[in-house]
Amino acid sequence: MRDVLTGIPGTLEVRDLAIARKGKALLDVPYLCLDGPGPTLILGPNGAGKSLLLRCLHGLISPDHGRVCQDGIVLNADHKARQGMVFQSPVLLRRSVAANLDFVLKRQSIPRAMRKQRIAALLSEGGLEGKARQSARSLSGGEAQRLAILRALALEPETLFLDEPTSALDPGATQVIERMVLRASAKGVRIVMVTHDIGQARRLASDIVMMQAGRVVEHGAAGQVLDAPESAESRRYLAGGLVT
Ligand SMILES: Nc1ncnc2c1ncn2[C@@H]1O[C@H](COP(=O)(O)OP(=O)(O)OP(=O)(O)O)[C@@H](O)[C@H]1O
Ligand SMILES: [Mg+2]
C-alpha cells in the first residue's frame, strides 16, 4: 500500500498510532516522520513510551490502531529484515564472542573465509580484538553492549534501533559506542536511538523526538529542541525537573 512519500530512502512514517491497555493510552502518536539523514535520538522520562515506539517502528508490536510505513509502504517483512535492533539488556548466545558474530554472518550465507575477515574487521571496529575466543556471557556490560551492536551491524542493516545502549556504561565505554554509532550513521545506516543522556543527544543527534505520557511532544532539529525547546514538557525534561 502506497502512502504519502517524502522521497528519502529509509524514511519512517507513523500515522495515527495508538496502543492502550486497561483504558490507559500507552502510545498516541498521530504523525511522526523520521526522514534523517543523521541519527534520530528519542528522549523523555521513564514510561513515556520510547521503547514501545521503537518496538512499533521495528514491527515487534502491532498497534491497536494506525500504521508504520517505510518509504511510503506499510512496514513489511522485507523492511524488518533490513532493520536491526539492540535492546537495553542484550541477549548473547552462550558461545564465544567470534561465534556470536559468525552465527549471524552464516545466516547470510557468507563463505567461511570471508566470514573470518568480516569478524576480524567487526571486532576491531568495536575494540574487542582480544576477546574473540572469550565466552560472550562473560563479557562486561559495556563489552556485551558493543558485541550486540556489532552483531546488529554485521547484518548490514538499513536501519538500526538502539534502546538506551549506554545507560549502564562508564564514560569510556559510552564514547566507544558513540563512535560506533556515528561511523554507522556516516556509512548510511539510519540510526534511531533512545537515551536519557542529554549530552549524548547533543553529541549524536541530527533530530530529536521528545516524548511524554505516550505522546510526541516535540520533534525537531537537535539544536532547536535542545537550545530552544518549544514545548513546556521538553523544557521541564531538559531542565531536569519533574515531568508529571
Ligand atoms: N505490555 C504492556 N502492558 C501494559 N503496559 C505496558 C506494556 N508495555 C509497556 N507498558 C507501559 O507503557 C508505558 C511506556 O513503556 P515504555 O517501556 O515504552 O517506556 P519508556 O519510555 O521506554 O521508559 P524507560 O525510560 O523507563 O525505559 C509504561 O508505563 C509501561 O508500563
Ligand atoms: Mg525504555
PDB file of C-alpha atoms and ligand atoms in Angstrom:
ATOM      1  CA  MET A   1       0.000   0.000   0.000  1.00  0.00           C
ATOM      2  CA  ARG A   2       1.497   3.336  -1.047  1.00  0.00           C
ATOM      3  CA  ASP A   3       1.225   6.280   1.234  1.00  0.00           C
ATOM      4  CA  VAL A   4       2.454   9.853   1.286  1.00  0.00           C
ATOM      5  CA  LEU A   5       6.125   9.780   0.340  1.00  0.00           C
ATOM      6  CA  THR A   6       8.835  12.130   1.367  1.00  0.00           C
ATOM      7  CA  GLY A   7      11.092  10.554  -1.254  1.00  0.00           C
ATOM      8  CA  ILE A   8      14.095   9.931   1.028  1.00  0.00           C
ATOM      9  CA  PRO A   9      15.100   6.235   1.249  1.00  0.00           C
ATOM     10  CA  GLY A  10      14.615   4.702   4.687  1.00  0.00           C
ATOM     11  CA  THR A  11      12.047   7.287   5.722  1.00  0.00           C
ATOM     12  CA  LEU A  12       9.895   6.035   8.580  1.00  0.00           C
ATOM     13  CA  GLU A  13       6.419   7.450   8.983  1.00  0.00           C
ATOM     14  CA  VAL A  14       3.983   6.856  11.803  1.00  0.00           C
ATOM     15  CA  ARG A  15       0.291   7.596  11.346  1.00  0.00           C
ATOM     16  CA  ASP A  16      -2.484   7.515  13.941  1.00  0.00           C
ATOM     17  CA  LEU A  17      -0.500   5.098  16.085  1.00  0.00           C
ATOM     18  CA  ALA A  18      -2.318   4.123  19.265  1.00  0.00           C
ATOM     19  CA  ILE A  19      -1.769   1.478  21.927  1.00  0.00           C
ATOM     20  CA  ALA A  20      -3.936   1.341  25.035  1.00  0.00           C
ATOM     21  CA  ARG A  21      -4.053  -1.096  27.944  1.00  0.00           C
ATOM     22  CA  LYS A  22      -6.814  -1.176  30.546  1.00  0.00           C
ATOM     23  CA  GLY A  23      -8.232   2.092  29.257  1.00  0.00           C
ATOM     24  CA  LYS A  24      -4.891   3.892  29.511  1.00  0.00           C
ATOM     25  CA  ALA A  25      -3.215   5.281  26.386  1.00  0.00           C
ATOM     26  CA  LEU A  26       0.354   3.988  26.305  1.00  0.00           C
ATOM     27  CA  LEU A  27       1.083   5.401  22.885  1.00  0.00           C
ATOM     28  CA  ASP A  28      -0.804   8.050  20.961  1.00  0.00           C
ATOM     29  CA  VAL A  29       1.142   9.408  18.001  1.00  0.00           C
ATOM     30  CA  PRO A  30      -0.990  10.987  15.263  1.00  0.00           C
ATOM     31  CA  TYR A  31       2.003  11.617  12.988  1.00  0.00           C
ATOM     32  CA  LEU A  32       5.748  11.331  13.073  1.00  0.00           C
ATOM     33  CA  CYS A  33       8.148  11.356  10.152  1.00  0.00           C
ATOM     34  CA  LEU A  34      11.779  10.328  10.562  1.00  0.00           C
ATOM     35  CA  ASP A  35      13.495  11.265   7.348  1.00  0.00           C
ATOM     36  CA  GLY A  36      17.049  11.609   8.590  1.00  0.00           C
ATOM     37  CA  PRO A  37      19.677  11.669   7.384  1.00  0.00           C
ATOM     38  CA  GLY A  38      21.598  11.691  10.693  1.00  0.00           C
ATOM     39  CA  PRO A  39      20.804   9.871  13.940  1.00  0.00           C
ATOM     40  CA  THR A  40      17.379  10.418  15.490  1.00  0.00           C
ATOM     41  CA  LEU A  41      17.502  10.432  19.295  1.00  0.00           C
ATOM     42  CA  ILE A  42      14.363   9.768  21.334  1.00  0.00           C
ATOM     43  CA  LEU A  43      14.242  11.367  24.774  1.00  0.00           C
ATOM     44  CA  GLY A  44      11.678  11.514  27.550  1.00  0.00           C
ATOM     45  CA  PRO A  45      11.014  10.427  31.122  1.00  0.00           C
ATOM     46  CA  ASN A  46      10.595   6.810  32.286  1.00  0.00           C
ATOM     47  CA  GLY A  47       7.349   5.341  30.994  1.00  0.00           C
ATOM     48  CA  ALA A  48       6.999   7.956  28.228  1.00  0.00           C
ATOM     49  CA  GLY A  49       6.623   5.248  25.570  1.00  0.00           C
ATOM     50  CA  LYS A  50      10.088   5.421  23.996  1.00  0.00           C
ATOM     51  CA  SER A  51      10.701   1.663  23.971  1.00  0.00           C
ATOM     52  CA  LEU A  52       7.140   0.990  22.821  1.00  0.00           C
ATOM     53  CA  LEU A  53       7.588   3.394  19.911  1.00  0.00           C
ATOM     54  CA  LEU A  54      10.889   1.729  18.969  1.00  0.00           C
ATOM     55  CA  ARG A  55       9.227  -1.698  19.027  1.00  0.00           C
ATOM     56  CA  CYS A  56       6.408  -0.422  16.816  1.00  0.00           C
ATOM     57  CA  LEU A  57       8.918   1.074  14.351  1.00  0.00           C
ATOM     58  CA  HIS A  58      10.650  -2.332  14.204  1.00  0.00           C
ATOM     59  CA  GLY A  59       7.357  -4.169  13.805  1.00  0.00           C
ATOM     60  CA  LEU A  60       7.724  -6.117  17.052  1.00  0.00           C
ATOM     61  CA  ILE A  61       4.409  -4.825  18.358  1.00  0.00           C
ATOM     62  CA  SER A  62       1.245  -4.388  16.346  1.00  0.00           C
ATOM     63  CA  PRO A  63      -0.519  -1.211  17.439  1.00  0.00           C
ATOM     64  CA  ASP A  64      -4.226  -1.185  18.261  1.00  0.00           C
ATOM     65  CA  HIS A  65      -4.645   1.500  15.586  1.00  0.00           C
ATOM     66  CA  GLY A  66      -2.561   3.161  12.949  1.00  0.00           C
ATOM     67  CA  ARG A  67       0.439   2.097  10.985  1.00  0.00           C
ATOM     68  CA  VAL A  68       4.143   2.449  10.435  1.00  0.00           C
ATOM     69  CA  CYS A  69       5.362   2.994   6.885  1.00  0.00           C
ATOM     70  CA  GLN A  70       8.841   2.812   5.481  1.00  0.00           C
ATOM     71  CA  ASP A  71       9.475   4.666   2.239  1.00  0.00           C
ATOM     72  CA  GLY A  72       5.744   5.114   1.908  1.00  0.00           C
ATOM     73  CA  ILE A  73       4.899   1.414   2.187  1.00  0.00           C
ATOM     74  CA  VAL A  74       3.339  -0.230   5.228  1.00  0.00           C
ATOM     75  CA  LEU A  75       6.155  -1.939   7.151  1.00  0.00           C
ATOM     76  CA  ASN A  76       6.613  -5.450   5.764  1.00  0.00           C
ATOM     77  CA  ALA A  77       8.861  -8.469   6.270  1.00  0.00           C
ATOM     78  CA  ASP A  78      11.454  -7.133   3.797  1.00  0.00           C
ATOM     79  CA  HIS A  79      11.738  -3.862   5.691  1.00  0.00           C
ATOM     80  CA  LYS A  80      12.017  -5.717   9.008  1.00  0.00           C
ATOM     81  CA  ALA A  81      14.744  -7.961   7.614  1.00  0.00           C
ATOM     82  CA  ARG A  82      16.740  -4.845   6.782  1.00  0.00           C
ATOM     83  CA  GLN A  83      16.304  -3.406  10.286  1.00  0.00           C
ATOM     84  CA  GLY A  84      18.391  -4.263  13.321  1.00  0.00           C
ATOM     85  CA  MET A  85      17.595  -3.703  16.976  1.00  0.00           C
ATOM     86  CA  VAL A  86      19.751  -3.703  20.070  1.00  0.00           C
ATOM     87  CA  PHE A  87      17.903  -3.971  23.359  1.00  0.00           C
ATOM     88  CA  GLN A  88      18.950  -2.345  26.604  1.00  0.00           C
ATOM     89  CA  SER A  89      19.928  -5.736  28.026  1.00  0.00           C
ATOM     90  CA  PRO A  90      21.477  -7.552  25.074  1.00  0.00           C
ATOM     91  CA  VAL A  91      20.848 -11.242  24.698  1.00  0.00           C
ATOM     92  CA  LEU A  92      24.004 -13.011  23.569  1.00  0.00           C
ATOM     93  CA  LEU A  93      24.450 -16.624  22.551  1.00  0.00           C
ATOM     94  CA  ARG A  94      26.192 -18.922  25.009  1.00  0.00           C
ATOM     95  CA  ARG A  95      29.189 -19.116  22.680  1.00  0.00           C
ATOM     96  CA  SER A  96      32.409 -17.224  22.081  1.00  0.00           C
ATOM     97  CA  VAL A  97      32.408 -13.583  21.013  1.00  0.00           C
ATOM     98  CA  ALA A  98      33.531 -14.559  17.488  1.00  0.00           C
ATOM     99  CA  ALA A  99      30.889 -17.305  17.296  1.00  0.00           C
ATOM    100  CA  ASN A 100      28.169 -14.782  18.114  1.00  0.00           C
ATOM    101  CA  LEU A 101      29.197 -12.779  15.049  1.00  0.00           C
ATOM    102  CA  ASP A 102      29.760 -15.896  12.924  1.00  0.00           C
ATOM    103  CA  PHE A 103      26.216 -17.030  13.694  1.00  0.00           C
ATOM    104  CA  VAL A 104      24.603 -14.009  12.017  1.00  0.00           C
ATOM    105  CA  LEU A 105      27.085 -13.964   9.119  1.00  0.00           C
ATOM    106  CA  LYS A 106      26.416 -17.650   8.405  1.00  0.00           C
ATOM    107  CA  ARG A 107      22.724 -16.885   8.133  1.00  0.00           C
ATOM    108  CA  GLN A 108      23.602 -14.522   5.295  1.00  0.00           C
ATOM    109  CA  SER A 109      25.345 -17.432   3.531  1.00  0.00           C
ATOM    110  CA  ILE A 110      28.696 -15.667   3.578  1.00  0.00           C
ATOM    111  CA  PRO A 111      31.560 -18.109   2.791  1.00  0.00           C
ATOM    112  CA  ARG A 112      33.802 -19.135   5.680  1.00  0.00           C
ATOM    113  CA  ALA A 113      36.946 -17.268   4.577  1.00  0.00           C
ATOM    114  CA  MET A 114      35.020 -14.061   4.091  1.00  0.00           C
ATOM    115  CA  ARG A 115      33.280 -14.524   7.436  1.00  0.00           C
ATOM    116  CA  LYS A 116      36.654 -14.683   9.187  1.00  0.00           C
ATOM    117  CA  GLN A 117      37.686 -11.397   7.600  1.00  0.00           C
ATOM    118  CA  ARG A 118      34.395  -9.741   8.468  1.00  0.00           C
ATOM    119  CA  ILE A 119      34.595 -10.955  12.073  1.00  0.00           C
ATOM    120  CA  ALA A 120      38.127  -9.539  12.429  1.00  0.00           C
ATOM    121  CA  ALA A 121      37.007  -6.201  10.976  1.00  0.00           C
ATOM    122  CA  LEU A 122      33.949  -6.069  13.237  1.00  0.00           C
ATOM    123  CA  LEU A 123      35.944  -6.911  16.368  1.00  0.00           C
ATOM    124  CA  SER A 124      38.413  -4.185  15.533  1.00  0.00           C
ATOM    125  CA  GLU A 125      35.543  -1.736  14.928  1.00  0.00           C
ATOM    126  CA  GLY A 126      34.235  -2.419  18.437  1.00  0.00           C
ATOM    127  CA  GLY A 127      37.634  -2.620  20.154  1.00  0.00           C
ATOM    128  CA  LEU A 128      37.066  -6.299  21.005  1.00  0.00           C
ATOM    129  CA  GLU A 129      40.052  -7.750  19.106  1.00  0.00           C
ATOM    130  CA  GLY A 130      41.450  -9.511  22.151  1.00  0.00           C
ATOM    131  CA  LYS A 131      38.104 -11.037  23.095  1.00  0.00           C
ATOM    132  CA  ALA A 132      37.320 -13.220  20.062  1.00  0.00           C
ATOM    133  CA  ARG A 133      37.609 -16.538  21.921  1.00  0.00           C
ATOM    134  CA  GLN A 134      36.143 -15.384  25.231  1.00  0.00           C
ATOM    135  CA  SER A 135      32.681 -16.586  26.153  1.00  0.00           C
ATOM    136  CA  ALA A 136      30.203 -13.843  25.255  1.00  0.00           C
ATOM    137  CA  ARG A 137      28.343 -14.419  28.527  1.00  0.00           C
ATOM    138  CA  SER A 138      31.496 -13.482  30.488  1.00  0.00           C
ATOM    139  CA  LEU A 139      31.855 -10.048  28.860  1.00  0.00           C
ATOM    140  CA  SER A 140      31.431  -6.919  30.931  1.00  0.00           C
ATOM    141  CA  GLY A 141      28.251  -4.881  30.409  1.00  0.00           C
ATOM    142  CA  GLY A 142      29.989  -2.415  28.100  1.00  0.00           C
ATOM    143  CA  GLU A 143      31.703  -5.160  26.102  1.00  0.00           C
ATOM    144  CA  ALA A 144      28.452  -7.103  25.759  1.00  0.00           C
ATOM    145  CA  GLN A 145      26.683  -3.973  24.541  1.00  0.00           C
ATOM    146  CA  ARG A 146      29.438  -3.411  21.962  1.00  0.00           C
ATOM    147  CA  LEU A 147      29.154  -7.016  20.769  1.00  0.00           C
ATOM    148  CA  ALA A 148      25.367  -6.680  20.473  1.00  0.00           C
ATOM    149  CA  ILE A 149      25.813  -3.585  18.302  1.00  0.00           C
ATOM    150  CA  LEU A 150      28.486  -5.307  16.186  1.00  0.00           C
ATOM    151  CA  ARG A 151      26.179  -8.278  15.717  1.00  0.00           C
ATOM    152  CA  ALA A 152      23.413  -5.963  14.535  1.00  0.00           C
ATOM    153  CA  LEU A 153      25.850  -4.133  12.214  1.00  0.00           C
ATOM    154  CA  ALA A 154      27.102  -7.479  10.817  1.00  0.00           C
ATOM    155  CA  LEU A 155      23.717  -7.825   9.146  1.00  0.00           C
ATOM    156  CA  GLU A 156      24.376  -4.524   7.353  1.00  0.00           C
ATOM    157  CA  PRO A 157      21.006  -3.092   8.317  1.00  0.00           C
ATOM    158  CA  GLU A 158      19.420  -0.108   6.613  1.00  0.00           C
ATOM    159  CA  THR A 159      18.053   0.999   9.954  1.00  0.00           C
ATOM    160  CA  LEU A 160      19.381   0.322  13.433  1.00  0.00           C
ATOM    161  CA  PHE A 161      17.242   0.826  16.544  1.00  0.00           C
ATOM    162  CA  LEU A 162      19.160   1.201  19.795  1.00  0.00           C
ATOM    163  CA  ASP A 163      17.342   1.284  23.139  1.00  0.00           C
ATOM    164  CA  GLU A 164      19.496   3.043  25.740  1.00  0.00           C
ATOM    165  CA  PRO A 165      22.700   1.289  24.629  1.00  0.00           C
ATOM    166  CA  THR A 166      24.902   3.211  27.041  1.00  0.00           C
ATOM    167  CA  SER A 167      22.668   3.605  30.094  1.00  0.00           C
ATOM    168  CA  ALA A 168      24.820   1.372  32.321  1.00  0.00           C
ATOM    169  CA  LEU A 169      28.215   2.206  30.856  1.00  0.00           C
ATOM    170  CA  ASP A 170      31.162   4.280  32.030  1.00  0.00           C
ATOM    171  CA  PRO A 171      32.253   7.358  30.034  1.00  0.00           C
ATOM    172  CA  GLY A 172      34.967   5.444  28.136  1.00  0.00           C
ATOM    173  CA  ALA A 173      32.653   2.627  27.041  1.00  0.00           C
ATOM    174  CA  THR A 174      29.985   5.184  26.191  1.00  0.00           C
ATOM    175  CA  GLN A 175      32.456   7.007  23.962  1.00  0.00           C
ATOM    176  CA  VAL A 176      33.330   3.777  22.107  1.00  0.00           C
ATOM    177  CA  ILE A 177      29.656   3.111  21.418  1.00  0.00           C
ATOM    178  CA  GLU A 178      29.020   6.694  20.358  1.00  0.00           C
ATOM    179  CA  ARG A 179      31.885   6.406  17.862  1.00  0.00           C
ATOM    180  CA  MET A 180      30.386   3.169  16.502  1.00  0.00           C
ATOM    181  CA  VAL A 181      27.014   4.873  16.126  1.00  0.00           C
ATOM    182  CA  LEU A 182      28.495   7.860  14.304  1.00  0.00           C
ATOM    183  CA  ARG A 183      30.557   5.623  11.993  1.00  0.00           C
ATOM    184  CA  ALA A 184      27.498   3.526  11.136  1.00  0.00           C
ATOM    185  CA  SER A 185      25.489   6.681  10.514  1.00  0.00           C
ATOM    186  CA  ALA A 186      28.242   8.089   8.265  1.00  0.00           C
ATOM    187  CA  LYS A 187      28.094   4.828   6.276  1.00  0.00           C
ATOM    188  CA  GLY A 188      24.397   5.432   5.663  1.00  0.00           C
ATOM    189  CA  VAL A 189      22.752   3.335   8.403  1.00  0.00           C
ATOM    190  CA  ARG A 190      19.647   5.131   9.674  1.00  0.00           C
ATOM    191  CA  ILE A 191      20.011   5.274  13.453  1.00  0.00           C
ATOM    192  CA  VAL A 192      17.037   5.647  15.804  1.00  0.00           C
ATOM    193  CA  MET A 193      18.237   5.608  19.400  1.00  0.00           C
ATOM    194  CA  VAL A 194      16.704   6.102  22.838  1.00  0.00           C
ATOM    195  CA  THR A 195      18.717   7.864  25.523  1.00  0.00           C
ATOM    196  CA  HIS A 196      18.321   9.678  28.821  1.00  0.00           C
ATOM    197  CA  ASP A 197      21.694  11.340  28.352  1.00  0.00           C
ATOM    198  CA  ILE A 198      21.187  14.894  27.144  1.00  0.00           C
ATOM    199  CA  GLY A 199      24.921  15.318  26.469  1.00  0.00           C
ATOM    200  CA  GLN A 200      24.790  12.232  24.290  1.00  0.00           C
ATOM    201  CA  ALA A 201      21.804  13.632  22.401  1.00  0.00           C
ATOM    202  CA  ARG A 202      23.808  16.787  21.776  1.00  0.00           C
ATOM    203  CA  ARG A 203      26.814  14.784  20.560  1.00  0.00           C
ATOM    204  CA  LEU A 204      24.929  12.404  18.277  1.00  0.00           C
ATOM    205  CA  ALA A 205      21.540  13.667  17.221  1.00  0.00           C
ATOM    206  CA  SER A 206      20.608  15.257  13.982  1.00  0.00           C
ATOM    207  CA  ASP A 207      16.986  15.376  15.130  1.00  0.00           C
ATOM    208  CA  ILE A 208      15.315  14.751  18.470  1.00  0.00           C
ATOM    209  CA  VAL A 209      11.936  13.241  19.318  1.00  0.00           C
ATOM    210  CA  MET A 210      10.790  14.292  22.776  1.00  0.00           C
ATOM    211  CA  MET A 211       8.144  12.058  24.348  1.00  0.00           C
ATOM    212  CA  GLN A 212       5.940  12.251  27.389  1.00  0.00           C
ATOM    213  CA  ALA A 213       2.995  10.128  28.522  1.00  0.00           C
ATOM    214  CA  GLY A 214       2.813   8.216  25.245  1.00  0.00           C
ATOM    215  CA  ARG A 215       2.828  11.322  23.080  1.00  0.00           C
ATOM    216  CA  VAL A 216       5.441  13.028  20.937  1.00  0.00           C
ATOM    217  CA  VAL A 217       5.533  16.475  22.483  1.00  0.00           C
ATOM    218  CA  GLU A 218       8.192  17.818  20.147  1.00  0.00           C
ATOM    219  CA  HIS A 219      10.234  16.729  17.129  1.00  0.00           C
ATOM    220  CA  GLY A 220      12.819  18.935  15.519  1.00  0.00           C
ATOM    221  CA  ALA A 221      16.448  19.581  14.710  1.00  0.00           C
ATOM    222  CA  ALA A 222      18.673  18.700  17.667  1.00  0.00           C
ATOM    223  CA  GLY A 223      19.980  22.247  18.174  1.00  0.00           C
ATOM    224  CA  GLN A 224      16.493  23.701  18.180  1.00  0.00           C
ATOM    225  CA  VAL A 225      14.985  21.127  20.583  1.00  0.00           C
ATOM    226  CA  LEU A 226      17.935  21.267  22.992  1.00  0.00           C
ATOM    227  CA  ASP A 227      18.576  25.009  22.956  1.00  0.00           C
ATOM    228  CA  ALA A 228      15.151  26.473  22.251  1.00  0.00           C
ATOM    229  CA  PRO A 229      12.552  23.803  23.073  1.00  0.00           C
ATOM    230  CA  GLU A 230       9.055  24.788  22.057  1.00  0.00           C
ATOM    231  CA  SER A 231       7.055  22.586  24.413  1.00  0.00           C
ATOM    232  CA  ALA A 232       6.772  23.069  28.160  1.00  0.00           C
ATOM    233  CA  GLU A 233       7.327  19.305  28.612  1.00  0.00           C
ATOM    234  CA  SER A 234      10.642  19.463  26.733  1.00  0.00           C
ATOM    235  CA  ARG A 235      11.746  22.490  28.743  1.00  0.00           C
ATOM    236  CA  ARG A 236      10.955  20.718  32.016  1.00  0.00           C
ATOM    237  CA  TYR A 237      12.660  17.483  30.958  1.00  0.00           C
ATOM    238  CA  LEU A 238      15.785  19.291  29.787  1.00  0.00           C
ATOM    239  CA  ALA A 239      15.863  21.339  32.968  1.00  0.00           C
ATOM    240  CA  GLY A 240      15.834  18.066  34.916  1.00  0.00           C
ATOM    241  CA  GLY A 241      12.552  18.979  36.538  1.00  0.00           C
ATOM    242  CA  LEU A 242       9.715  16.675  37.432  1.00  0.00           C
ATOM    243  CA  VAL A 243       7.507  15.876  34.481  1.00  0.00           C
ATOM    244  CA  THR A 244       4.131  14.596  35.610  1.00  0.00           C
TER     245      THR A 244
HETATM  246  N1  LIG B   1       2.586  -4.973  27.570  1.00  0.00           N
HETATM  247  C1  LIG B   1       2.269  -3.939  28.344  1.00  0.00           C
HETATM  248  N2  LIG B   1       1.168  -3.940  29.114  1.00  0.00           N
HETATM  249  C2  LIG B   1       0.853  -2.889  29.870  1.00  0.00           C
HETATM  250  N3  LIG B   1       1.592  -1.776  29.950  1.00  0.00           N
HETATM  251  C3  LIG B   1       2.704  -1.716  29.219  1.00  0.00           C
HETATM  252  C4  LIG B   1       3.116  -2.775  28.365  1.00  0.00           C
HETATM  253  N4  LIG B   1       4.276  -2.439  27.764  1.00  0.00           N
HETATM  254  C5  LIG B   1       4.577  -1.206  28.212  1.00  0.00           C
HETATM  255  N5  LIG B   1       3.644  -0.779  29.090  1.00  0.00           N
HETATM  256  C6  LIG B   1       3.612   0.523  29.770  1.00  0.00           C
HETATM  257  O1  LIG B   1       3.740   1.518  28.750  1.00  0.00           O
HETATM  258  C7  LIG B   1       4.420   2.657  29.261  1.00  0.00           C
HETATM  259  C8  LIG B   1       5.562   3.003  28.310  1.00  0.00           C
HETATM  260  O2  LIG B   1       6.546   1.975  28.416  1.00  0.00           O
HETATM  261  P1  LIG B   1       7.949   2.104  27.711  1.00  0.00           P
HETATM  262  O3  LIG B   1       8.698   0.864  28.031  1.00  0.00           O
HETATM  263  O4  LIG B   1       7.778   2.428  26.283  1.00  0.00           O
HETATM  264  O5  LIG B   1       8.582   3.367  28.470  1.00  0.00           O
HETATM  265  P2  LIG B   1       9.973   4.077  28.215  1.00  0.00           P
HETATM  266  O6  LIG B   1       9.704   5.472  27.750  1.00  0.00           O
HETATM  267  O7  LIG B   1      10.814   3.228  27.350  1.00  0.00           O
HETATM  268  O8  LIG B   1      10.555   4.173  29.694  1.00  0.00           O
HETATM  269  P3  LIG B   1      12.049   3.896  30.279  1.00  0.00           P
HETATM  270  O9  LIG B   1      12.761   5.220  30.157  1.00  0.00           O
HETATM  271  O10 LIG B   1      11.789   3.567  31.707  1.00  0.00           O
HETATM  272  O11 LIG B   1      12.662   2.780  29.523  1.00  0.00           O
HETATM  273  C9  LIG B   1       4.877   2.287  30.667  1.00  0.00           C
HETATM  274  O12 LIG B   1       4.002   2.874  31.577  1.00  0.00           O
HETATM  275  C10 LIG B   1       4.772   0.770  30.697  1.00  0.00           C
HETATM  276  O13 LIG B   1       4.499   0.290  31.999  1.00  0.00           O
HETATM  277 MG    MG B   2      12.511   2.055  27.671  1.00  0.00          MG
END
